[in-house]
Coordinates of N, CA and C in Angstrom, one line a residue:
M1 N 46.8 -34.6 -6.0 CA 47.2 -33.3 -6.4 C 46.1 -32.4 -6.3
C2 N 46.0 -31.3 -7.2 CA 45.1 -30.3 -7.3 C 44.9 -29.9 -8.7
R3 N 43.9 -28.9 -8.8 CA 43.7 -28.2 -10.2 C 43.6 -26.8 -9.8
H4 N 44.1 -25.8 -10.6 CA 44.0 -24.5 -10.4 C 43.9 -23.7 -11.8
L5 N 43.5 -22.4 -11.6 CA 43.5 -21.5 -12.8 C 43.6 -20.1 -12.3
A6 N 44.3 -19.3 -13.1 CA 44.5 -17.9 -12.9 C 44.1 -17.2 -14.0
Y7 N 43.6 -15.9 -13.9 CA 43.1 -15.1 -15.0 C 43.6 -13.6 -14.7
L8 N 44.1 -13.0 -15.8 CA 44.5 -11.5 -15.7 C 44.0 -10.8 -17.0
G9 N 43.4 -9.8 -16.8 CA 42.9 -9.1 -18.0 C 41.7 -8.1 -17.7
R10 N 40.8 -8.0 -18.7 CA 39.7 -7.1 -18.5 C 38.8 -7.8 -17.4
P11 N 37.9 -6.9 -16.7 CA 37.0 -7.5 -15.7 C 36.1 -8.6 -16.3
R12 N 36.1 -9.8 -15.6 CA 35.2 -10.8 -16.1 C 34.5 -11.3 -14.7
R13 N 33.3 -11.9 -14.9 CA 32.6 -12.6 -13.8 C 33.4 -13.9 -13.6
L14 N 33.6 -14.1 -12.2 CA 34.5 -15.3 -11.9 C 34.0 -16.6 -12.5
G15 N 32.6 -16.7 -12.6 CA 32.1 -17.9 -13.0 C 32.2 -18.2 -14.6
E16 N 32.5 -17.2 -15.3 CA 32.7 -17.4 -16.7 C 33.9 -18.3 -17.0
L17 N 34.9 -18.4 -16.1 CA 36.1 -19.3 -16.3 C 36.1 -20.4 -15.3
L18 N 35.6 -20.2 -14.1 CA 35.7 -21.2 -13.0 C 34.6 -22.1 -12.9
V19 N 33.4 -21.8 -13.5 CA 32.2 -22.5 -13.5 C 31.5 -22.9 -14.7
D20 N 31.4 -22.0 -15.7 CA 30.5 -22.1 -16.8 C 31.1 -23.1 -17.9
P21 N 32.5 -23.1 -18.1 CA 32.8 -24.0 -19.2 C 32.5 -25.5 -19.0
D22 N 32.5 -26.3 -20.2 CA 32.3 -27.6 -20.0 C 33.2 -28.4 -19.1
Y23 N 34.5 -28.0 -19.1 CA 35.5 -28.8 -18.2 C 36.0 -27.8 -17.3
S24 N 35.2 -27.0 -16.6 CA 35.6 -26.1 -15.6 C 36.2 -26.8 -14.4
L25 N 36.5 -26.0 -13.4 CA 37.1 -26.6 -12.1 C 36.1 -27.5 -11.4
V26 N 34.8 -27.2 -11.6 CA 33.6 -28.0 -11.1 C 33.7 -29.4 -11.6
R27 N 33.9 -29.6 -12.9 CA 34.0 -31.0 -13.4 C 35.3 -31.6 -13.2
Q28 N 36.4 -30.7 -13.2 CA 37.8 -31.2 -12.9 C 37.9 -31.8 -11.4
S29 N 36.9 -31.3 -10.7 CA 37.0 -31.8 -9.3 C 36.6 -33.2 -9.2
Y30 N 35.8 -33.8 -10.1 CA 35.5 -35.3 -10.1 C 35.8 -35.9 -11.4
Q31 N 36.2 -35.3 -12.4 CA 36.6 -35.9 -13.7 C 37.6 -35.1 -14.4
P32 N 38.8 -35.0 -13.7 CA 40.0 -34.2 -14.4 C 40.4 -35.1 -15.7
R33 N 40.9 -34.3 -16.7 CA 41.3 -35.0 -17.9 C 42.8 -35.2 -18.0
R34 N 43.6 -34.4 -17.3 CA 45.0 -34.5 -17.4 C 45.7 -34.8 -16.1
Q35 N 45.0 -35.3 -15.1 CA 45.6 -35.4 -13.8 C 46.2 -36.8 -13.7
T36 N 47.6 -36.9 -13.2 CA 48.3 -38.1 -13.3 C 48.5 -38.7 -12.0
S37 N 48.0 -37.9 -10.9 CA 48.2 -38.5 -9.5 C 46.9 -38.2 -8.8
G38 N 46.3 -39.1 -8.1 CA 45.0 -38.9 -7.6 C 43.9 -39.0 -8.5
V39 N 42.6 -39.2 -8.0 CA 41.5 -39.4 -8.9 C 40.5 -38.2 -8.8
V40 N 40.3 -37.8 -7.6 CA 39.3 -36.6 -7.5 C 39.9 -35.5 -6.7
N41 N 39.3 -34.3 -6.8 CA 39.8 -33.1 -6.1 C 38.8 -32.6 -5.3
A42 N 38.5 -33.3 -4.1 CA 37.4 -33.0 -3.2 C 37.6 -32.7 -1.9
D43 N 38.9 -32.2 -1.6 CA 39.3 -32.0 -0.2 C 39.4 -30.4 0.1
G44 N 38.8 -29.6 -0.8 CA 38.9 -28.2 -0.5 C 38.6 -27.4 -1.8
T45 N 38.1 -26.1 -1.6 CA 37.8 -25.2 -2.6 C 38.4 -23.8 -2.2
G46 N 38.8 -23.1 -3.2 CA 39.2 -21.7 -2.9 C 39.2 -20.7 -4.1
V47 N 39.0 -19.5 -3.8 CA 39.1 -18.5 -4.9 C 39.6 -17.2 -4.2
G48 N 40.5 -16.5 -4.9 CA 40.9 -15.2 -4.4 C 40.7 -14.3 -5.6
W49 N 40.4 -12.9 -5.4 CA 40.1 -11.9 -6.5 C 40.4 -10.6 -6.0
Y50 N 40.9 -9.7 -7.0 CA 41.1 -8.4 -6.8 C 40.1 -7.4 -7.3
V51 N 39.9 -6.3 -6.5 CA 39.0 -5.2 -6.9 C 39.8 -4.0 -7.1
E52 N 39.2 -3.0 -7.9 CA 39.9 -1.8 -8.2 C 40.0 -1.0 -6.9
G53 N 41.2 -0.4 -6.7 CA 41.4 0.5 -5.6 C 41.9 -0.2 -4.3
D54 N 42.0 -1.5 -4.4 CA 42.5 -2.3 -3.2 C 43.5 -3.4 -3.7
P55 N 44.8 -3.2 -3.3 CA 45.8 -4.1 -3.8 C 45.6 -5.6 -3.1
V56 N 44.9 -5.5 -1.9 CA 44.9 -6.8 -1.2 C 43.6 -7.6 -1.6
P57 N 43.8 -8.9 -2.0 CA 42.7 -9.7 -2.7 C 41.7 -10.1 -1.5
G58 N 40.4 -10.1 -2.0 CA 39.4 -10.8 -1.3 C 39.6 -12.3 -1.5
R59 N 38.9 -13.2 -0.6 CA 39.3 -14.6 -0.7 C 38.1 -15.4 -0.1
H60 N 37.9 -16.5 -0.6 CA 36.9 -17.5 -0.1 C 37.5 -18.9 -0.1
R61 N 37.6 -19.6 1.1 CA 38.1 -21.0 1.1 C 37.1 -21.8 1.9
S62 N 37.1 -23.1 1.6 CA 36.3 -24.0 2.4 C 37.0 -25.4 2.2
A63 N 36.6 -26.3 3.1 CA 37.2 -27.7 3.2 C 36.2 -28.6 2.4
I64 N 35.2 -28.2 1.8 CA 34.3 -29.1 1.1 C 34.5 -29.0 -0.5
P65 N 34.0 -30.0 -1.1 CA 34.2 -30.1 -2.6 C 33.5 -28.8 -3.3
I66 N 34.0 -28.4 -4.3 CA 33.5 -27.4 -5.1 C 32.0 -27.5 -5.4
W67 N 31.6 -28.7 -5.8 CA 30.3 -29.0 -6.2 C 29.3 -28.7 -5.2
S68 N 29.7 -28.8 -3.8 CA 28.7 -28.6 -2.7 C 29.0 -27.2 -2.0
D69 N 29.9 -26.5 -2.5 CA 30.2 -25.2 -1.9 C 29.4 -24.1 -2.5
A70 N 28.2 -23.9 -1.7 CA 27.2 -22.9 -2.3 C 27.7 -21.5 -2.2
T71 N 28.5 -21.1 -1.3 CA 29.1 -19.8 -1.2 C 30.0 -19.5 -2.4
F72 N 30.7 -20.5 -2.7 CA 31.7 -20.4 -3.9 C 30.9 -20.0 -5.2
H73 N 29.8 -20.8 -5.4 CA 29.0 -20.7 -6.5 C 28.2 -19.3 -6.6
D74 N 27.8 -18.8 -5.4 CA 27.2 -17.5 -5.3 C 28.2 -16.4 -5.7
L75 N 29.5 -16.5 -5.2 CA 30.4 -15.5 -5.4 C 30.9 -15.6 -7.0
A76 N 30.9 -16.7 -7.5 CA 31.3 -16.9 -9.0 C 30.2 -16.3 -9.8
R77 N 29.0 -16.3 -9.3 CA 28.0 -15.8 -10.2 C 27.8 -14.4 -10.2
V78 N 28.2 -13.6 -9.1 CA 28.1 -12.1 -9.0 C 29.4 -11.3 -9.0
V79 N 30.4 -11.9 -8.7 CA 31.7 -11.1 -8.5 C 32.4 -11.0 -9.8
T80 N 32.8 -9.8 -10.1 CA 33.6 -9.5 -11.3 C 34.9 -9.0 -10.9
S81 N 35.9 -9.4 -11.7 CA 37.3 -9.0 -11.3 C 38.2 -9.1 -12.5
R82 N 39.2 -8.3 -12.5 CA 40.3 -8.2 -13.5 C 41.4 -9.2 -13.3
A83 N 41.4 -9.9 -12.1 CA 42.4 -10.8 -11.8 C 42.0 -11.7 -10.7
F84 N 42.0 -13.1 -10.9 CA 41.6 -14.0 -9.9 C 42.4 -15.3 -10.0
L85 N 42.3 -16.1 -8.9 CA 42.9 -17.4 -8.9 C 41.9 -18.3 -8.2
G86 N 41.5 -19.4 -8.9 CA 40.7 -20.5 -8.3 C 41.4 -21.8 -8.2
S87 N 41.0 -22.6 -7.1 CA 41.8 -23.7 -6.9 C 40.8 -24.8 -6.4
I88 N 41.0 -26.1 -6.6 CA 40.5 -27.3 -5.9 C 41.4 -28.2 -5.4
R89 N 41.3 -28.8 -4.3 CA 42.4 -29.5 -3.6 C 42.1 -31.0 -3.5
S90 N 43.3 -31.7 -3.8 CA 43.4 -33.2 -3.4 C 44.5 -33.2 -2.5
A91 N 44.3 -33.6 -1.3 CA 45.1 -33.6 -0.2 C 46.4 -34.6 -0.3
T92 N 47.6 -34.1 -0.1 CA 48.8 -34.9 -0.1 C 48.8 -35.8 1.1
D93 N 48.4 -35.2 2.3 CA 48.3 -35.9 3.5 C 46.9 -35.9 4.0
P94 N 46.2 -37.0 4.0 CA 44.7 -36.9 4.3 C 44.4 -36.6 5.8
R95 N 45.4 -36.5 6.6 CA 45.3 -36.1 8.0 C 45.3 -34.5 8.1
V96 N 45.7 -33.9 7.1 CA 45.6 -32.4 7.2 C 44.4 -31.9 6.3
H97 N 43.5 -31.4 7.0 CA 42.2 -31.0 6.4 C 41.8 -29.7 6.9
G98 N 40.7 -29.2 6.5 CA 40.1 -27.9 6.9 C 40.4 -26.8 6.0
Q99 N 39.8 -25.7 6.3 CA 39.7 -24.5 5.4 C 41.2 -23.9 5.3
A100 N 42.0 -24.0 6.3 CA 43.3 -23.3 6.3 C 44.3 -24.0 5.4
A101 N 44.0 -25.4 5.1 CA 44.7 -26.1 4.2 C 44.5 -25.9 2.8
A102 N 43.3 -25.2 2.4 CA 43.0 -24.9 1.1 C 43.6 -23.7 0.4
A103 N 44.0 -23.8 -0.8 CA 44.5 -22.6 -1.6 C 43.3 -21.9 -2.1
P104 N 43.5 -20.6 -2.5 CA 44.8 -19.9 -2.4 C 45.2 -19.4 -1.1
F105 N 46.5 -19.5 -0.8 CA 47.0 -18.9 0.3 C 47.4 -17.4 0.0
A106 N 47.2 -16.6 1.0 CA 47.4 -15.1 0.8 C 48.3 -14.5 1.7
H107 N 49.0 -13.5 1.3 CA 49.9 -12.6 2.2 C 49.9 -11.3 1.4
S108 N 49.6 -10.2 2.1 CA 49.7 -8.9 1.5 C 48.9 -8.9 0.1
R109 N 49.6 -8.5 -1.0 CA 49.0 -8.5 -2.3 C 49.0 -9.8 -3.0
W110 N 49.6 -10.8 -2.4 CA 49.9 -12.2 -3.1 C 48.9 -13.2 -2.9
L111 N 48.7 -14.1 -4.0 CA 47.9 -15.3 -3.8 C 48.7 -16.4 -4.4
F112 N 48.6 -17.6 -3.7 CA 49.4 -18.7 -4.3 C 48.7 -20.0 -4.1
S113 N 48.9 -20.9 -5.1 CA 48.3 -22.2 -5.1 C 49.5 -23.2 -5.6
L114 N 49.3 -24.5 -5.1 CA 50.1 -25.5 -5.5 C 49.4 -26.7 -6.1
N115 N 49.7 -27.1 -7.3 CA 49.3 -28.2 -7.9 C 50.5 -29.3 -8.0
G116 N 50.5 -30.1 -6.9 CA 51.7 -31.0 -6.8 C 51.9 -31.4 -5.4
F117 N 53.1 -31.8 -5.1 CA 53.3 -32.3 -3.8 C 54.9 -32.4 -3.5
I118 N 55.3 -32.4 -2.2 CA 56.7 -32.6 -1.9 C 56.9 -34.2 -1.6
D119 N 57.8 -34.8 -2.2 CA 57.9 -36.2 -2.0 C 58.2 -36.5 -0.5
G120 N 57.6 -37.6 0.1 CA 58.0 -38.1 1.5 C 57.4 -37.1 2.4
W121 N 56.5 -36.3 2.1 CA 55.9 -35.4 3.1 C 55.0 -36.3 4.0
P122 N 55.0 -36.0 5.4 CA 55.6 -35.0 6.1 C 57.0 -35.3 6.7
A123 N 57.6 -36.6 6.4 CA 58.9 -36.9 6.9 C 59.9 -36.0 6.3
S124 N 59.8 -35.6 5.1 CA 60.8 -34.8 4.4 C 60.9 -33.5 5.0
A125 N 60.0 -33.0 5.8 CA 60.0 -31.7 6.4 C 61.1 -31.5 7.3
A126 N 61.6 -32.8 7.9 CA 62.8 -32.6 8.8 C 64.1 -32.3 8.1
R127 N 64.2 -32.5 6.8 CA 65.4 -32.1 6.0 C 65.4 -30.7 5.6
I128 N 64.2 -30.1 5.5 CA 64.2 -28.8 4.9 C 63.6 -27.7 5.8
A129 N 63.3 -28.2 7.0 CA 62.8 -27.2 8.1 C 63.8 -25.9 8.4
G130 N 65.1 -26.3 8.2 CA 66.1 -25.2 8.5 C 66.2 -24.2 7.5
W131 N 65.4 -24.3 6.3 CA 65.4 -23.3 5.3 C 64.7 -22.0 5.7
I132 N 63.8 -22.2 6.7 CA 63.0 -21.0 7.1 C 63.1 -20.6 8.5
D133 N 62.8 -19.3 8.7 CA 62.8 -18.8 10.0 C 62.0 -19.5 11.0
P134 N 62.4 -19.9 12.2 CA 61.6 -20.8 13.1 C 60.3 -20.1 13.4
F135 N 60.2 -18.7 13.6 CA 59.0 -18.1 14.0 C 57.9 -18.2 12.8
R136 N 58.5 -18.2 11.6 CA 57.5 -18.4 10.5 C 57.1 -19.8 10.4
L137 N 58.0 -20.8 10.7 CA 57.6 -22.1 10.7 C 56.5 -22.4 11.7
L138 N 56.6 -21.8 12.9 CA 55.6 -22.0 13.9 C 54.3 -21.3 13.5
G139 N 54.4 -20.5 12.7 CA 53.2 -19.7 12.3 C 52.5 -20.3 11.0
L140 N 52.9 -21.4 10.6 CA 52.3 -22.1 9.4 C 50.8 -22.1 9.5
E141 N 50.1 -21.7 8.4 CA 48.6 -21.6 8.4 C 48.1 -23.2 8.5
A142 N 48.7 -24.1 8.0 CA 48.4 -25.5 7.9 C 49.6 -26.3 7.9
G143 N 49.4 -27.7 8.2 CA 50.5 -28.6 8.2 C 50.6 -29.3 7.0
N144 N 50.3 -28.7 5.8 CA 50.4 -29.5 4.6 C 51.7 -28.9 3.8
D145 N 52.1 -29.6 2.7 CA 53.3 -29.3 1.9 C 53.0 -27.9 1.3
A146 N 51.8 -27.7 0.7 CA 51.5 -26.5 0.0 C 51.7 -25.1 1.0
A147 N 51.3 -25.4 2.2 CA 51.4 -24.2 3.2 C 53.0 -24.0 3.5
F148 N 53.7 -25.1 3.6 CA 55.1 -25.0 3.7 C 55.8 -24.3 2.7
M149 N 55.6 -24.7 1.4 CA 56.1 -24.1 0.3 C 55.7 -22.6 0.2
W150 N 54.5 -22.3 0.6 CA 54.1 -20.8 0.6 C 54.9 -20.1 1.6
A151 N 55.2 -20.7 2.8 CA 56.0 -20.1 3.8 C 57.4 -19.8 3.2
L152 N 57.9 -20.6 2.4 CA 59.2 -20.4 1.9 C 59.2 -19.2 0.8
L153 N 58.2 -19.2 0.1 CA 57.9 -18.2 -0.9 C 57.8 -16.8 -0.2
R154 N 57.0 -16.8 0.9 CA 56.8 -15.5 1.5 C 58.0 -14.9 2.0
E155 N 59.0 -15.8 2.5 CA 60.2 -15.1 3.0 C 61.0 -14.4 1.8
R156 N 61.0 -15.0 0.6 CA 61.7 -14.3 -0.5 C 60.9 -13.2 -1.0
L157 N 59.6 -13.3 -1.0 CA 58.8 -12.1 -1.5 C 59.0 -10.9 -0.5
D158 N 58.9 -11.2 0.9 CA 59.0 -10.2 1.9 C 60.4 -9.5 1.8
A159 N 61.5 -10.3 1.2 CA 62.8 -9.8 1.1 C 63.0 -9.0 -0.2
G160 N 61.9 -8.9 -1.0 CA 61.9 -8.0 -2.2 C 62.3 -8.8 -3.5
Q161 N 62.3 -10.2 -3.4 CA 62.6 -10.9 -4.6 C 61.3 -10.9 -5.6
P162 N 61.5 -10.7 -6.9 CA 60.4 -10.7 -7.8 C 59.7 -12.0 -7.6
G163 N 58.4 -11.9 -7.9 CA 57.5 -13.2 -7.8 C 57.9 -14.3 -8.7
P164 N 58.1 -14.1 -10.0 CA 58.5 -15.2 -10.8 C 59.9 -15.8 -10.4
Q165 N 60.9 -15.0 -10.1 CA 62.1 -15.5 -9.7 C 62.1 -16.3 -8.3
A166 N 61.2 -15.8 -7.4 CA 61.1 -16.5 -6.1 C 60.5 -17.9 -6.4
L167 N 59.4 -17.9 -7.2 CA 58.7 -19.2 -7.4 C 59.6 -20.1 -8.1
G168 N 60.4 -19.8 -9.1 CA 61.2 -20.6 -9.8 C 62.3 -21.1 -9.0
D169 N 63.0 -20.3 -8.1 CA 64.1 -20.6 -7.3 C 63.6 -21.8 -6.2
I170 N 62.5 -21.5 -5.6 CA 62.0 -22.5 -4.7 C 61.6 -23.9 -5.3
V171 N 61.1 -23.8 -6.4 CA 60.7 -25.1 -7.1 C 62.0 -25.8 -7.4
I172 N 63.0 -25.2 -7.9 CA 64.3 -25.9 -8.2 C 65.0 -26.5 -6.9
R173 N 64.9 -25.6 -5.8 CA 65.5 -26.0 -4.6 C 64.7 -27.2 -4.0
L174 N 63.5 -27.2 -3.9 CA 62.6 -28.3 -3.5 C 62.8 -29.6 -4.2
S175 N 62.9 -29.5 -5.4 CA 63.0 -30.7 -6.4 C 64.4 -31.3 -6.1
A176 N 65.4 -30.4 -5.9 CA 66.8 -31.0 -5.7 C 66.9 -31.7 -4.4
E177 N 66.3 -31.1 -3.4 CA 66.4 -31.7 -2.0 C 65.5 -32.8 -1.7
C178 N 64.2 -32.7 -2.2 CA 63.2 -33.6 -1.8 C 62.6 -34.5 -2.9
G179 N 62.5 -33.9 -4.1 CA 61.8 -34.4 -5.2 C 60.3 -34.1 -5.1
G180 N 59.6 -34.3 -6.1 CA 58.2 -34.0 -6.1 C 57.6 -33.4 -7.4
R181 N 56.5 -32.9 -7.3 CA 55.9 -32.2 -8.6 C 55.5 -30.9 -8.1
F182 N 55.7 -29.8 -8.8 CA 55.7 -28.4 -8.3 C 55.1 -27.5 -9.4
N183 N 53.9 -27.6 -9.6 CA 53.2 -26.6 -10.5 C 52.6 -25.5 -9.6
G184 N 53.4 -24.4 -9.3 CA 53.0 -23.4 -8.6 C 52.3 -22.3 -9.4
L185 N 51.3 -21.6 -8.8 CA 50.6 -20.5 -9.4 C 50.6 -19.3 -8.5
L186 N 51.3 -18.2 -8.8 CA 51.4 -17.0 -7.9 C 51.0 -15.7 -8.7
T187 N 50.2 -14.9 -8.0 CA 49.7 -13.6 -8.6 C 49.7 -12.5 -7.6
D188 N 50.0 -11.3 -8.0 CA 49.8 -10.2 -7.2 C 48.7 -9.2 -7.8
G189 N 47.9 -9.8 -8.7 CA 46.9 -9.0 -9.4 C 47.3 -8.2 -10.6
S190 N 48.7 -8.1 -10.7 CA 49.2 -7.4 -11.9 C 50.0 -8.3 -12.8
T191 N 50.6 -9.3 -12.2 CA 51.3 -10.4 -13.0 C 50.9 -11.8 -12.4
V192 N 51.2 -12.7 -13.3 CA 51.0 -14.1 -12.9 C 52.3 -14.9 -13.2
A193 N 52.7 -15.7 -12.2 CA 53.9 -16.6 -12.4 C 53.4 -18.0 -12.2
A194 N 53.8 -18.9 -13.0 CA 53.4 -20.3 -12.9 C 54.7 -21.1 -13.3
T195 N 54.8 -22.4 -12.6 CA 55.8 -23.3 -13.0 C 55.2 -24.6 -13.5
A196 N 55.7 -25.2 -14.5 CA 55.4 -26.6 -15.0 C 56.5 -27.4 -14.5
W197 N 56.2 -28.3 -13.6 CA 57.3 -29.2 -13.0 C 56.7 -30.5 -12.6
G198 N 56.5 -31.4 -13.5 CA 56.0 -32.7 -13.2 C 54.5 -32.8 -13.4
N199 N 53.7 -31.7 -13.7 CA 52.4 -31.8 -14.0 C 52.0 -30.9 -15.3
S200 N 50.8 -31.1 -15.8 CA 50.5 -30.4 -17.0 C 50.2 -28.9 -16.6
L201 N 50.5 -28.0 -17.6 CA 50.2 -26.6 -17.4 C 50.0 -26.0 -18.9
C202 N 49.0 -25.2 -18.9 CA 48.7 -24.5 -20.2 C 48.2 -23.2 -20.1
W203 N 48.2 -22.4 -21.2 CA 47.6 -21.0 -21.1 C 46.9 -20.8 -22.4
R204 N 46.1 -19.7 -22.3 CA 45.3 -19.4 -23.5 C 45.0 -17.9 -23.5
A205 N 45.1 -17.3 -24.6 CA 44.6 -15.9 -24.7 C 43.1 -15.8 -25.0
V206 N 42.4 -15.1 -24.1 CA 40.9 -15.0 -24.3 C 40.7 -13.5 -24.6
E207 N 39.5 -13.1 -24.9 CA 39.2 -11.7 -25.3 C 39.5 -10.8 -24.1
G208 N 40.6 -10.0 -24.4 CA 40.9 -9.0 -23.2 C 41.8 -9.6 -22.1
G209 N 42.2 -10.8 -22.2 CA 43.0 -11.3 -21.0 C 43.8 -12.6 -21.5
I210 N 44.4 -13.2 -20.4 CA 45.2 -14.4 -20.4 C 44.6 -15.4 -19.3
V211 N 44.5 -16.7 -19.6 CA 44.1 -17.6 -18.7 C 45.3 -18.6 -18.5
V212 N 45.8 -19.0 -17.3 CA 46.8 -20.0 -17.0 C 46.0 -21.1 -16.2
A213 N 46.2 -22.3 -16.6 CA 45.4 -23.4 -15.9 C 46.3 -24.7 -16.0
S214 N 45.8 -25.6 -14.9 CA 46.3 -27.0 -15.0 C 46.0 -27.7 -16.2
E215 N 44.8 -27.4 -16.7 CA 44.4 -28.2 -18.0 C 43.3 -27.3 -18.6
P216 N 43.0 -27.5 -19.9 CA 42.1 -26.8 -20.7 C 40.6 -26.9 -20.0
Y217 N 39.9 -25.9 -20.1 CA 38.5 -26.0 -19.5 C 37.5 -26.2 -20.7
D218 N 38.0 -26.3 -21.9 CA 37.1 -26.6 -23.0 C 38.1 -27.2 -24.2
D219 N 37.4 -27.5 -25.2 CA 38.1 -28.1 -26.4 C 38.4 -27.1 -27.5
E220 N 38.1 -25.8 -27.2 CA 38.3 -24.7 -28.3 C 39.8 -24.8 -28.6
P221 N 40.2 -24.2 -29.8 CA 41.5 -24.0 -30.1 C 42.1 -23.0 -29.3
G222 N 43.4 -22.8 -29.4 CA 44.2 -21.7 -28.7 C 44.9 -22.0 -27.5
W223 N 44.7 -23.2 -26.9 CA 45.4 -23.6 -25.7 C 46.8 -23.9 -26.0
V224 N 47.8 -23.5 -25.3 CA 49.2 -23.7 -25.5 C 49.8 -24.5 -24.3
D225 N 50.3 -25.6 -24.5 CA 51.0 -26.4 -23.5 C 52.3 -25.8 -23.2
V226 N 52.6 -25.8 -21.8 CA 53.8 -25.2 -21.3 C 54.9 -26.4 -21.1
P227 N 56.0 -26.4 -21.7 CA 56.9 -27.5 -21.5 C 57.3 -27.8 -20.0
D228 N 57.4 -29.0 -19.7 CA 57.9 -29.4 -18.3 C 59.2 -28.7 -17.9
R229 N 59.3 -28.4 -16.7 CA 60.5 -27.6 -16.2 C 60.7 -26.3 -16.8
S230 N 59.6 -25.5 -16.7 CA 59.4 -24.1 -17.3 C 58.8 -23.2 -16.3
L231 N 59.2 -21.8 -16.5 CA 58.5 -20.8 -15.7 C 57.8 -20.0 -16.7
L232 N 56.5 -19.8 -16.5 CA 55.7 -18.9 -17.2 C 55.4 -17.7 -16.5
T233 N 55.5 -16.5 -17.2 CA 55.1 -15.2 -16.5 C 54.2 -14.4 -17.5
V234 N 53.1 -14.0 -16.9 CA 52.1 -13.1 -17.7 C 52.2 -11.6 -17.1
R235 N 52.5 -10.8 -17.9 CA 52.7 -9.3 -17.5 C 52.3 -8.4 -18.7
G236 N 51.4 -7.5 -18.4 CA 51.1 -6.5 -19.5 C 50.4 -7.1 -20.8
G237 N 49.6 -8.2 -20.6 CA 49.0 -8.9 -21.6 C 50.0 -9.8 -22.4
E238 N 51.3 -9.9 -22.0 CA 52.3 -10.7 -22.8 C 52.5 -12.0 -21.9
V239 N 52.8 -13.0 -22.6 CA 53.2 -14.3 -22.0 C 54.6 -14.6 -22.2
A240 N 55.4 -15.0 -21.4 CA 56.9 -15.3 -21.5 C 57.0 -16.7 -20.9
V241 N 57.8 -17.6 -21.6 CA 58.0 -18.9 -21.0 C 59.5 -19.2 -21.1
E242 N 60.2 -19.6 -20.1 CA 61.5 -19.8 -20.0 C 61.8 -21.1 -19.3
P243 N 62.9 -21.8 -19.6 CA 63.3 -23.0 -19.0 C 63.7 -22.8 -17.6
L244 N 63.4 -23.8 -16.6 CA 64.0 -23.7 -15.3 C 65.2 -24.6 -15.3
R245 N 66.4 -24.2 -15.0 CA 67.5 -25.1 -15.0 C 67.9 -25.5 -13.6
E246 N 68.1 -26.7 -13.4 CA 68.4 -27.2 -12.1 C 69.7 -26.8 -11.5
D247 N 70.6 -26.4 -12.4 CA 72.0 -26.0 -12.0 C 72.1 -24.4 -11.7
E248 N 70.9 -23.8 -11.8 CA 70.9 -22.3 -11.5 C 71.2 -22.1 -10.0
P249 N 71.6 -20.9 -9.7 CA 71.8 -20.6 -8.2 C 70.5 -20.5 -7.6
R250 N 70.4 -20.9 -6.4 CA 69.3 -20.9 -5.5 C 69.4 -20.2 -4.2

């Protein structure tokens, strides 16, 4: 699986949340505390961030572990942003590697990361390939399950569906058809949507902002666990959590 973290609030240096804490993504890459599938997250590193006056995020991705990604550490040391998403990767299919397979995936103003997997991948792709426009399928950035899920999300986002609703609907549909674990993290720099579906998810209010993460990056009080099969939305400094019902329309 993977680990990821999103932040929304007052401008902060990326490293304050992604590198500096005792149990930051750097340590989670080799010693996660709540990961239930896989041992290490060493198959890729990524971060996307937003700057004032530009709705399209900047992004850095690599196919190497976060501990040896010097460019990531340089960016985390000097870049300040009001919204960002960081991710470390544990590959579902070890044959799919490279920078393009690492989150966050991006399109227009959106960033997306998946902590989880589609059961039976890649064989299960044959059952669900019909869900997506063939031209979009041919244009997949990488041949992994996270990139496929992102393509499904992009179709809904491009059609004007709100981010939280699109993410929740895709998770329900994938689970019903294939099974798997689907902790998705989606942001446009103004909102954050996240699903808890088979993996741990938590959030915490920090000074001037909200953090959403796969697991706590420290042992300080204030972390709130999100119930399984839930959709979390951060908007305007407020956090809302609602159940995801498998019998909802998709």
